[in-house]
Amino acid sequence: MSLQKSLKSVSGEQDTTSICSSVTTQPDRHGFFGGAQYSPEPKRTVSPSTILKREQKWLRMLNNWEAFMSKNYKKVRERCRKGIPASVRPKAWLYLCGGQLLLEKHPNEYEELLQAPGDPKCMEDIRKDLHRQFPYHEMFIREEGHGQQELFSVLKAYSVLNPKVGYFQAQAPVAAFLLMHMPSVQAFWCLVSISDKYLSGYYNPGLEVLQRDGDILHALLRRTAPAVHRHLVKHRVEPVLYATEWFLCALTRTLPWDSLLRVWDCFLCEGVKVLFKASLVVLAGALGPAKVRKRANGLCETLEVLRHPPDSVLGEEYLMYHMQRLNLTEEDFEFEHQRQTARRRAMANRSGS
């Protein structure tokens, strides 16, 4: 399977096999009327008093943001890993990713970008993709409704701001996810920060950065789950075949909603390494059991397992618990980053000579 084919799974229609056919008249607690993300059961929560204490701590941090980030970042990281209270999550995300700083620096630019005509091809591509983004969510369920209009505006503004990238289809679910939590101008500046800083190079032509990071993931897997790594090597399952959507969409089309919120709390605090950690946990959880690997005795069978990991592996508590217990250091990530970058540079030099 080629890189082009795996990209089609990112940009194409949502997988109908993962969408339940029934649509309810009442949305769940996240605003979904149906589909794979629908969660009718009330989430088990901590006590109201604990939630209140966490909210107060976060409000104090947000009111003294620069001091906390410069002098007490570990405390911010610790609280992100515990989960940001829903009531303060939108503001916390805006501050964590640097969107607030961009908004303060360019207070009128979003509206100015919307007034620009935009590239006709980008505008057409954006319009084609609007109905594919979380179609069962109350914000996007109506064709050409308010949510889809805001999504178009955010994606258009980015394409005008960064014409080198223009519009990349994997940005659409990221932008839609942000719009579910904050006004469009804030979602736009968060998208700018995520696209240009967190996922820097992912949306450039050629996707060389994405392929390099796939190699980094593969190398880290050899350390954290050697049996799974051997299985993937044996059946020639390259990272680009299973991890393209995970990384390009920052897991917004992969994880259950509660898990996604918790992972993003950490992602916006700690950076792209969180996507690596979540991916490593999913790989080990899905292919870790020997009986699963025995059944997945080929490339297609292995990819099928990775496209539909067990619900237990994708669960919030399982995912967060195992992500924090991966035996990987900052130095491990840096070492593999440098090694894979050097390897690709040498390959490019050989092919160009």
mmCIF file of C-alpha atoms in Angstrom:
data_model
loop_
_atom_site.group_PDB
_atom_site.id
_atom_site.type_symbol
_atom_site.label_atom_id
_atom_site.label_comp_id
_atom_site.label_asym_id
_atom_site.label_seq_id
_atom_site.Cartn_x
_atom_site.Cartn_y
_atom_site.Cartn_z
ATOM 1 C CA MET A 1 0.000 0.000 0.000
ATOM 2 C CA SER A 2 1.379 3.402 -0.981
ATOM 3 C CA LEU A 3 1.588 6.626 0.973
ATOM 4 C CA GLN A 4 -0.996 8.057 -1.428
ATOM 5 C CA LYS A 5 -3.493 5.311 -0.575
ATOM 6 C CA SER A 6 -3.050 5.730 3.160
ATOM 7 C CA LEU A 7 -3.619 9.468 2.744
ATOM 8 C CA LYS A 8 -6.944 8.763 1.062
ATOM 9 C CA SER A 9 -8.128 7.117 4.267
ATOM 10 C CA VAL A 10 -7.417 10.380 6.071
ATOM 11 C CA SER A 11 -9.152 12.652 3.584
ATOM 12 C CA GLY A 12 -11.968 10.420 2.412
ATOM 13 C CA GLU A 13 -15.445 9.820 3.729
ATOM 14 C CA GLN A 14 -15.769 8.738 7.338
ATOM 15 C CA ASP A 15 -15.645 4.958 7.661
ATOM 16 C CA THR A 16 -19.269 3.848 7.575
ATOM 17 C CA THR A 17 -18.468 0.567 9.271
ATOM 18 C CA SER A 18 -17.582 2.455 12.458
ATOM 19 C CA ILE A 19 -20.780 4.522 12.527
ATOM 20 C CA CYS A 20 -23.829 3.094 14.179
ATOM 21 C CA SER A 21 -27.010 3.409 12.104
ATOM 22 C CA SER A 22 -29.251 4.754 14.857
ATOM 23 C CA VAL A 23 -29.470 8.452 15.588
ATOM 24 C CA THR A 24 -31.093 9.607 18.808
ATOM 25 C CA THR A 25 -33.205 12.690 19.407
ATOM 26 C CA GLN A 26 -31.113 13.699 22.411
ATOM 27 C CA PRO A 27 -27.389 14.417 22.181
ATOM 28 C CA ASP A 28 -24.954 12.821 24.585
ATOM 29 C CA ARG A 29 -22.910 14.903 27.024
ATOM 30 C CA HIS A 30 -20.476 15.846 24.230
ATOM 31 C CA GLY A 31 -23.143 16.880 21.712
ATOM 32 C CA PHE A 32 -23.261 13.725 19.546
ATOM 33 C CA PHE A 33 -26.604 12.392 18.289
ATOM 34 C CA GLY A 34 -25.064 9.146 17.057
ATOM 35 C CA GLY A 35 -22.074 7.734 15.268
ATOM 36 C CA ALA A 36 -18.943 6.109 16.603
ATOM 37 C CA GLN A 37 -18.386 8.895 19.160
ATOM 38 C CA TYR A 38 -21.860 8.660 20.749
ATOM 39 C CA SER A 39 -21.577 7.999 24.498
ATOM 40 C CA PRO A 40 -24.992 7.632 26.162
ATOM 41 C CA GLU A 41 -23.655 6.500 29.508
ATOM 42 C CA PRO A 42 -22.844 9.258 32.041
ATOM 43 C CA LYS A 43 -19.126 9.433 32.710
ATOM 44 C CA ARG A 44 -17.970 8.345 36.137
ATOM 45 C CA THR A 45 -16.691 11.525 37.733
ATOM 46 C CA VAL A 46 -14.765 12.563 40.780
ATOM 47 C CA SER A 47 -16.649 14.283 43.579
ATOM 48 C CA PRO A 48 -18.031 17.806 43.005
ATOM 49 C CA SER A 49 -15.756 19.141 45.743
ATOM 50 C CA THR A 50 -12.673 17.749 43.976
ATOM 51 C CA ILE A 51 -13.798 19.247 40.673
ATOM 52 C CA LEU A 52 -14.303 22.610 42.345
ATOM 53 C CA LYS A 53 -10.815 22.508 43.872
ATOM 54 C CA ARG A 54 -9.272 21.664 40.498
ATOM 55 C CA GLU A 55 -11.188 24.470 38.818
ATOM 56 C CA GLN A 56 -9.944 26.956 41.404
ATOM 57 C CA LYS A 57 -6.349 25.780 40.948
ATOM 58 C CA TRP A 58 -6.610 26.158 37.199
ATOM 59 C CA LEU A 59 -8.137 29.625 37.465
ATOM 60 C CA ARG A 60 -5.246 30.701 39.691
ATOM 61 C CA MET A 61 -2.779 29.329 37.154
ATOM 62 C CA LEU A 62 -4.490 31.012 34.229
ATOM 63 C CA ASN A 63 -4.472 34.334 36.071
ATOM 64 C CA ASN A 64 -0.703 33.958 36.574
ATOM 65 C CA TRP A 65 0.090 32.053 33.396
ATOM 66 C CA GLU A 66 3.517 33.399 32.481
ATOM 67 C CA ALA A 67 4.838 32.901 36.014
ATOM 68 C CA PHE A 68 3.619 29.296 36.169
ATOM 69 C CA MET A 69 4.942 28.371 32.724
ATOM 70 C CA SER A 70 8.353 29.928 33.358
ATOM 71 C CA LYS A 71 8.883 28.900 36.977
ATOM 72 C CA ASN A 72 6.551 25.971 37.684
ATOM 73 C CA TYR A 73 5.978 24.152 34.388
ATOM 74 C CA LYS A 74 6.090 20.747 36.109
ATOM 75 C CA LYS A 75 3.012 21.702 38.132
ATOM 76 C CA VAL A 76 1.176 22.697 34.942
ATOM 77 C CA ARG A 77 2.165 19.387 33.329
ATOM 78 C CA GLU A 78 1.049 17.422 36.385
ATOM 79 C CA ARG A 79 -2.367 19.074 36.352
ATOM 80 C CA CYS A 80 -2.742 18.507 32.620
ATOM 81 C CA ARG A 81 -2.025 14.820 33.104
ATOM 82 C CA LYS A 82 -4.728 14.619 35.770
ATOM 83 C CA GLY A 83 -7.194 16.087 33.294
ATOM 84 C CA ILE A 84 -8.257 19.700 32.847
ATOM 85 C CA PRO A 85 -11.740 20.444 34.241
ATOM 86 C CA ALA A 86 -14.269 20.828 31.419
ATOM 87 C CA SER A 87 -15.279 24.303 32.563
ATOM 88 C CA VAL A 88 -11.786 25.736 32.068
ATOM 89 C CA ARG A 89 -10.534 23.448 29.271
ATOM 90 C CA PRO A 90 -11.190 25.891 26.376
ATOM 91 C CA LYS A 91 -9.246 28.710 28.025
ATOM 92 C CA ALA A 92 -6.520 26.341 29.210
ATOM 93 C CA TRP A 93 -6.032 24.946 25.685
ATOM 94 C CA LEU A 94 -5.859 28.470 24.266
ATOM 95 C CA TYR A 95 -3.119 29.379 26.736
ATOM 96 C CA LEU A 96 -1.244 26.072 26.564
ATOM 97 C CA CYS A 97 -0.766 26.105 22.789
ATOM 98 C CA GLY A 98 0.103 29.790 22.585
ATOM 99 C CA GLY A 99 -3.090 30.747 20.792
ATOM 100 C CA GLN A 100 -3.791 33.492 23.304
ATOM 101 C CA LEU A 101 -0.419 35.136 22.617
ATOM 102 C CA LEU A 102 -1.054 35.023 18.862
ATOM 103 C CA LEU A 103 -4.521 36.482 19.328
ATOM 104 C CA GLU A 104 -3.158 39.343 21.445
ATOM 105 C CA LYS A 105 -0.384 40.005 18.933
ATOM 106 C CA HIS A 106 -2.754 39.996 15.926
ATOM 107 C CA PRO A 107 -6.152 41.083 17.307
ATOM 108 C CA ASN A 108 -7.740 41.941 13.931
ATOM 109 C CA GLU A 109 -5.947 39.601 11.549
ATOM 110 C CA TYR A 110 -8.540 36.811 11.569
ATOM 111 C CA GLU A 111 -11.262 39.130 10.265
ATOM 112 C CA GLU A 112 -8.848 40.588 7.713
ATOM 113 C CA LEU A 113 -7.975 37.120 6.432
ATOM 114 C CA LEU A 114 -11.653 36.315 6.000
ATOM 115 C CA GLN A 115 -12.069 39.362 3.761
ATOM 116 C CA ALA A 116 -9.411 38.072 1.362
ATOM 117 C CA PRO A 117 -10.711 36.132 -1.664
ATOM 118 C CA GLY A 118 -8.623 33.013 -1.017
ATOM 119 C CA ASP A 119 -7.325 30.509 -3.542
ATOM 120 C CA PRO A 120 -10.306 29.149 -5.548
ATOM 121 C CA LYS A 121 -8.970 25.555 -5.486
ATOM 122 C CA CYS A 122 -8.539 25.681 -1.683
ATOM 123 C CA MET A 123 -12.036 27.129 -1.226
ATOM 124 C CA GLU A 124 -13.517 24.354 -3.349
ATOM 125 C CA ASP A 125 -11.610 21.630 -1.478
ATOM 126 C CA ILE A 126 -12.657 23.030 1.912
ATOM 127 C CA ARG A 127 -16.332 23.105 0.917
ATOM 128 C CA LYS A 128 -16.144 19.477 -0.245
ATOM 129 C CA ASP A 129 -14.843 18.371 3.160
ATOM 130 C CA LEU A 130 -17.198 20.282 5.491
ATOM 131 C CA HIS A 131 -19.878 17.582 5.687
ATOM 132 C CA ARG A 132 -17.319 14.899 6.558
ATOM 133 C CA GLN A 133 -16.292 16.395 9.915
ATOM 134 C CA PHE A 134 -18.159 14.825 12.848
ATOM 135 C CA PRO A 135 -21.480 14.729 10.944
ATOM 136 C CA TYR A 136 -23.380 13.428 14.003
ATOM 137 C CA HIS A 137 -22.329 16.302 16.269
ATOM 138 C CA GLU A 138 -24.912 18.970 17.026
ATOM 139 C CA MET A 139 -22.571 21.678 15.736
ATOM 140 C CA PHE A 140 -22.029 20.110 12.292
ATOM 141 C CA ILE A 141 -25.139 18.011 11.730
ATOM 142 C CA ARG A 142 -26.824 20.607 9.485
ATOM 143 C CA GLU A 143 -25.576 21.105 5.925
ATOM 144 C CA GLU A 144 -24.337 24.688 5.611
ATOM 145 C CA GLY A 145 -25.347 25.326 9.221
ATOM 146 C CA HIS A 146 -23.578 27.696 11.602
ATOM 147 C CA GLY A 147 -20.938 25.107 12.581
ATOM 148 C CA GLN A 148 -20.002 24.293 8.994
ATOM 149 C CA GLN A 149 -19.841 27.998 8.167
ATOM 150 C CA GLU A 150 -17.442 28.617 11.057
ATOM 151 C CA LEU A 151 -15.341 25.622 10.031
ATOM 152 C CA PHE A 152 -15.103 27.000 6.496
ATOM 153 C CA SER A 153 -14.015 30.389 7.870
ATOM 154 C CA VAL A 154 -11.282 28.934 10.090
ATOM 155 C CA LEU A 155 -9.861 26.737 7.313
ATOM 156 C CA LYS A 156 -10.088 29.526 4.738
ATOM 157 C CA ALA A 157 -8.287 31.975 7.049
ATOM 158 C CA TYR A 158 -5.444 29.498 7.573
ATOM 159 C CA SER A 159 -5.104 28.866 3.837
ATOM 160 C CA VAL A 160 -4.767 32.621 3.234
ATOM 161 C CA LEU A 161 -2.334 33.073 6.141
ATOM 162 C CA ASN A 162 -0.110 30.195 5.018
ATOM 163 C CA PRO A 163 -0.408 29.839 1.226
ATOM 164 C CA LYS A 164 2.567 27.429 1.167
ATOM 165 C CA VAL A 165 0.352 24.838 2.873
ATOM 166 C CA GLY A 166 -2.973 26.277 1.757
ATOM 167 C CA TYR A 167 -5.529 23.715 2.844
ATOM 168 C CA PHE A 168 -4.551 20.230 3.974
ATOM 169 C CA GLN A 169 -7.480 17.879 4.501
ATOM 170 C CA ALA A 170 -6.257 16.496 7.828
ATOM 171 C CA GLN A 171 -6.593 20.001 9.295
ATOM 172 C CA ALA A 172 -10.383 19.836 8.987
ATOM 173 C CA PRO A 173 -11.087 17.422 11.895
ATOM 174 C CA VAL A 174 -8.552 19.285 14.052
ATOM 175 C CA ALA A 175 -10.266 22.614 13.343
ATOM 176 C CA ALA A 176 -13.717 21.099 13.906
ATOM 177 C CA PHE A 177 -12.594 19.618 17.230
ATOM 178 C CA LEU A 178 -11.317 23.023 18.345
ATOM 179 C CA LEU A 179 -14.546 24.753 17.275
ATOM 180 C CA MET A 180 -16.520 22.465 19.573
ATOM 181 C CA HIS A 181 -14.707 24.096 22.487
ATOM 182 C CA MET A 182 -14.152 27.750 21.632
ATOM 183 C CA PRO A 183 -15.158 30.678 19.364
ATOM 184 C CA SER A 184 -13.887 30.642 15.796
ATOM 185 C CA VAL A 185 -11.201 33.323 16.264
ATOM 186 C CA GLN A 186 -9.687 31.360 19.168
ATOM 187 C CA ALA A 187 -9.986 28.075 17.265
ATOM 188 C CA PHE A 188 -8.185 29.695 14.332
ATOM 189 C CA TRP A 189 -5.168 30.801 16.363
ATOM 190 C CA CYS A 190 -5.002 27.408 18.075
ATOM 191 C CA LEU A 191 -5.046 25.765 14.633
ATOM 192 C CA VAL A 192 -2.220 28.073 13.525
ATOM 193 C CA SER A 193 -0.127 27.091 16.535
ATOM 194 C CA ILE A 194 -0.843 23.364 16.184
ATOM 195 C CA SER A 195 -0.193 23.323 12.421
ATOM 196 C CA ASP A 196 2.943 25.477 12.493
ATOM 197 C CA LYS A 197 4.500 24.491 15.826
ATOM 198 C CA TYR A 198 3.204 21.185 17.186
ATOM 199 C CA LEU A 199 2.852 19.449 13.809
ATOM 200 C CA SER A 200 5.445 21.536 12.000
ATOM 201 C CA GLY A 201 6.130 20.147 8.537
ATOM 202 C CA TYR A 202 3.343 17.545 8.650
ATOM 203 C CA TYR A 203 1.247 19.384 6.094
ATOM 204 C CA ASN A 204 4.051 20.282 3.699
ATOM 205 C CA PRO A 205 4.168 18.681 0.234
ATOM 206 C CA GLY A 206 5.974 15.345 0.239
ATOM 207 C CA LEU A 207 5.175 14.607 3.902
ATOM 208 C CA GLU A 208 8.838 13.965 4.640
ATOM 209 C CA VAL A 209 8.489 15.018 8.290
ATOM 210 C CA LEU A 210 5.562 12.643 8.780
ATOM 211 C CA GLN A 211 7.535 9.761 7.268
ATOM 212 C CA ARG A 212 10.526 10.562 9.496
ATOM 213 C CA ASP A 213 8.302 10.581 12.565
ATOM 214 C CA GLY A 214 6.863 7.255 11.479
ATOM 215 C CA ASP A 215 10.401 5.871 11.516
ATOM 216 C CA ILE A 216 10.928 7.368 14.982
ATOM 217 C CA LEU A 217 7.735 5.682 16.198
ATOM 218 C CA HIS A 218 8.909 2.367 14.747
ATOM 219 C CA ALA A 219 12.289 2.676 16.482
ATOM 220 C CA LEU A 220 10.706 3.573 19.828
ATOM 221 C CA LEU A 221 8.361 0.593 19.501
ATOM 222 C CA ARG A 222 11.387 -1.684 19.326
ATOM 223 C CA ARG A 223 12.241 -0.474 22.853
ATOM 224 C CA THR A 224 8.759 -0.501 24.384
ATOM 225 C CA ALA A 225 7.173 -3.564 22.727
ATOM 226 C CA PRO A 226 9.825 -5.663 20.946
ATOM 227 C CA ALA A 227 7.450 -8.526 20.127
ATOM 228 C CA VAL A 228 5.034 -6.141 18.412
ATOM 229 C CA HIS A 229 7.933 -4.510 16.577
ATOM 230 C CA ARG A 230 9.147 -7.900 15.304
ATOM 231 C CA HIS A 231 5.624 -8.719 14.111
ATOM 232 C CA LEU A 232 5.350 -5.489 12.117
ATOM 233 C CA VAL A 233 8.788 -6.017 10.568
ATOM 234 C CA LYS A 234 7.985 -9.640 9.693
ATOM 235 C CA HIS A 235 4.822 -8.658 7.810
ATOM 236 C CA ARG A 236 6.294 -5.444 6.367
ATOM 237 C CA VAL A 237 3.757 -3.204 8.054
ATOM 238 C CA GLU A 238 5.287 0.243 7.626
ATOM 239 C CA PRO A 239 4.278 3.083 10.007
ATOM 240 C CA VAL A 240 2.878 5.127 7.112
ATOM 241 C CA LEU A 241 0.216 2.431 6.640
ATOM 242 C CA TYR A 242 -1.277 2.690 10.129
ATOM 243 C CA ALA A 243 -0.023 5.901 11.781
ATOM 244 C CA THR A 244 -0.658 8.472 9.032
ATOM 245 C CA GLU A 245 -4.143 9.356 10.254
ATOM 246 C CA TRP A 246 -3.107 9.167 13.918
ATOM 247 C CA PHE A 247 -0.476 11.853 13.471
ATOM 248 C CA LEU A 248 -1.940 14.073 10.747
ATOM 249 C CA CYS A 249 -5.274 14.372 12.563
ATOM 250 C CA ALA A 250 -3.707 14.394 16.056
ATOM 251 C CA LEU A 251 -5.847 11.351 16.998
ATOM 252 C CA THR A 252 -9.121 13.277 16.545
ATOM 253 C CA ARG A 253 -10.449 10.503 14.280
ATOM 254 C CA THR A 254 -9.049 7.632 16.324
ATOM 255 C CA LEU A 255 -9.839 7.885 20.032
ATOM 256 C CA PRO A 256 -13.122 7.838 21.963
ATOM 257 C CA TRP A 257 -14.111 11.334 23.052
ATOM 258 C CA ASP A 258 -13.180 11.158 26.729
ATOM 259 C CA SER A 259 -9.803 9.653 25.851
ATOM 260 C CA LEU A 260 -9.226 12.262 23.161
ATOM 261 C CA LEU A 261 -9.874 15.135 25.571
ATOM 262 C CA ARG A 262 -7.384 13.743 28.096
ATOM 263 C CA VAL A 263 -4.729 13.103 25.445
ATOM 264 C CA TRP A 264 -5.143 16.621 24.080
ATOM 265 C CA ASP A 265 -4.782 18.087 27.584
ATOM 266 C CA CYS A 266 -1.300 16.556 27.561
ATOM 267 C CA PHE A 267 -0.590 17.108 23.855
ATOM 268 C CA LEU A 268 -1.035 20.873 24.100
ATOM 269 C CA CYS A 269 1.145 20.967 27.223
ATOM 270 C CA GLU A 270 3.946 18.568 26.267
ATOM 271 C CA GLY A 271 3.929 18.555 22.475
ATOM 272 C CA VAL A 272 3.948 15.935 19.732
ATOM 273 C CA LYS A 273 5.698 13.309 21.873
ATOM 274 C CA VAL A 274 2.266 12.714 23.446
ATOM 275 C CA LEU A 275 1.005 11.460 20.079
ATOM 276 C CA PHE A 276 3.989 9.078 19.989
ATOM 277 C CA LYS A 277 3.191 7.810 23.485
ATOM 278 C CA ALA A 278 -0.494 7.294 22.758
ATOM 279 C CA SER A 279 0.375 5.496 19.513
ATOM 280 C CA LEU A 280 2.862 3.222 21.282
ATOM 281 C CA VAL A 281 0.244 2.287 23.887
ATOM 282 C CA VAL A 282 -2.344 1.521 21.195
ATOM 283 C CA LEU A 283 0.155 -0.593 19.236
ATOM 284 C CA ALA A 284 1.198 -2.573 22.295
ATOM 285 C CA GLY A 285 -2.371 -2.974 23.507
ATOM 286 C CA ALA A 286 -3.761 -4.069 20.147
ATOM 287 C CA LEU A 287 -0.947 -6.435 19.082
ATOM 288 C CA GLY A 288 0.577 -7.273 22.454
ATOM 289 C CA PRO A 289 -1.250 -10.582 23.069
ATOM 290 C CA ALA A 290 0.491 -13.452 21.296
ATOM 291 C CA LYS A 291 -2.843 -14.974 20.217
ATOM 292 C CA VAL A 292 -3.734 -11.728 18.403
ATOM 293 C CA ARG A 293 -0.404 -11.682 16.573
ATOM 294 C CA LYS A 294 -0.898 -15.333 15.630
ATOM 295 C CA ARG A 295 -4.280 -14.563 14.074
ATOM 296 C CA ALA A 296 -2.943 -11.429 12.335
ATOM 297 C CA ASN A 297 -0.630 -13.500 10.145
ATOM 298 C CA GLY A 298 -0.242 -11.025 7.292
ATOM 299 C CA LEU A 299 -0.082 -7.360 6.380
ATOM 300 C CA CYS A 300 -3.817 -6.916 5.763
ATOM 301 C CA GLU A 301 -4.808 -8.825 8.895
ATOM 302 C CA THR A 302 -2.419 -6.742 11.010
ATOM 303 C CA LEU A 303 -3.729 -3.483 9.584
ATOM 304 C CA GLU A 304 -7.279 -4.608 10.343
ATOM 305 C CA VAL A 305 -6.341 -5.076 14.010
ATOM 306 C CA LEU A 306 -4.760 -1.620 14.124
ATOM 307 C CA ARG A 307 -7.750 0.012 12.436
ATOM 308 C CA HIS A 308 -10.052 -1.389 15.124
ATOM 309 C CA PRO A 309 -8.151 -1.671 18.419
ATOM 310 C CA PRO A 310 -10.064 -3.112 21.382
ATOM 311 C CA ASP A 311 -12.268 -0.596 23.189
ATOM 312 C CA SER A 312 -10.443 -1.403 26.410
ATOM 313 C CA VAL A 313 -7.127 -0.274 24.884
ATOM 314 C CA LEU A 314 -8.620 3.031 23.732
ATOM 315 C CA GLY A 315 -10.270 3.715 27.089
ATOM 316 C CA GLU A 316 -9.330 6.867 28.969
ATOM 317 C CA GLU A 317 -7.950 5.257 32.121
ATOM 318 C CA TYR A 318 -6.019 2.510 30.293
ATOM 319 C CA LEU A 319 -4.486 4.928 27.822
ATOM 320 C CA MET A 320 -3.421 7.553 30.350
ATOM 321 C CA TYR A 321 -2.083 4.979 32.817
ATOM 322 C CA HIS A 322 0.114 3.236 30.264
ATOM 323 C CA MET A 323 1.274 6.439 28.558
ATOM 324 C CA GLN A 324 2.748 7.685 31.830
ATOM 325 C CA ARG A 325 4.462 4.359 32.441
ATOM 326 C CA LEU A 326 6.290 3.996 29.157
ATOM 327 C CA ASN A 327 9.970 3.506 29.810
ATOM 328 C CA LEU A 328 11.046 6.407 27.590
ATOM 329 C CA THR A 329 12.982 9.547 28.467
ATOM 330 C CA GLU A 330 13.332 12.916 26.776
ATOM 331 C CA GLU A 331 16.785 11.749 25.717
ATOM 332 C CA ASP A 332 15.293 8.691 23.999
ATOM 333 C CA PHE A 333 13.016 10.881 21.882
ATOM 334 C CA GLU A 334 15.857 13.275 21.048
ATOM 335 C CA PHE A 335 18.245 10.452 20.172
ATOM 336 C CA GLU A 336 15.799 8.839 17.747
ATOM 337 C CA HIS A 337 14.896 12.205 16.263
ATOM 338 C CA GLN A 338 18.529 12.943 15.483
ATOM 339 C CA ARG A 339 19.222 9.399 14.281
ATOM 340 C CA GLN A 340 16.284 9.256 11.883
ATOM 341 C CA THR A 341 16.913 12.784 10.610
ATOM 342 C CA ALA A 342 20.555 11.891 9.879
ATOM 343 C CA ARG A 343 19.523 8.620 8.230
ATOM 344 C CA ARG A 344 17.082 10.361 5.906
ATOM 345 C CA ARG A 345 19.608 13.053 5.078
ATOM 346 C CA ALA A 346 22.162 10.381 4.134
ATOM 347 C CA MET A 347 19.575 8.598 1.980
ATOM 348 C CA ALA A 348 18.764 11.870 0.195
ATOM 349 C CA ASN A 349 22.447 12.538 -0.424
ATOM 350 C CA ARG A 350 22.978 9.063 -1.867
ATOM 351 C CA SER A 351 19.986 9.355 -4.195
ATOM 352 C CA GLY A 352 21.128 12.812 -5.323
ATOM 353 C CA SER A 353 24.718 11.801 -6.018
#
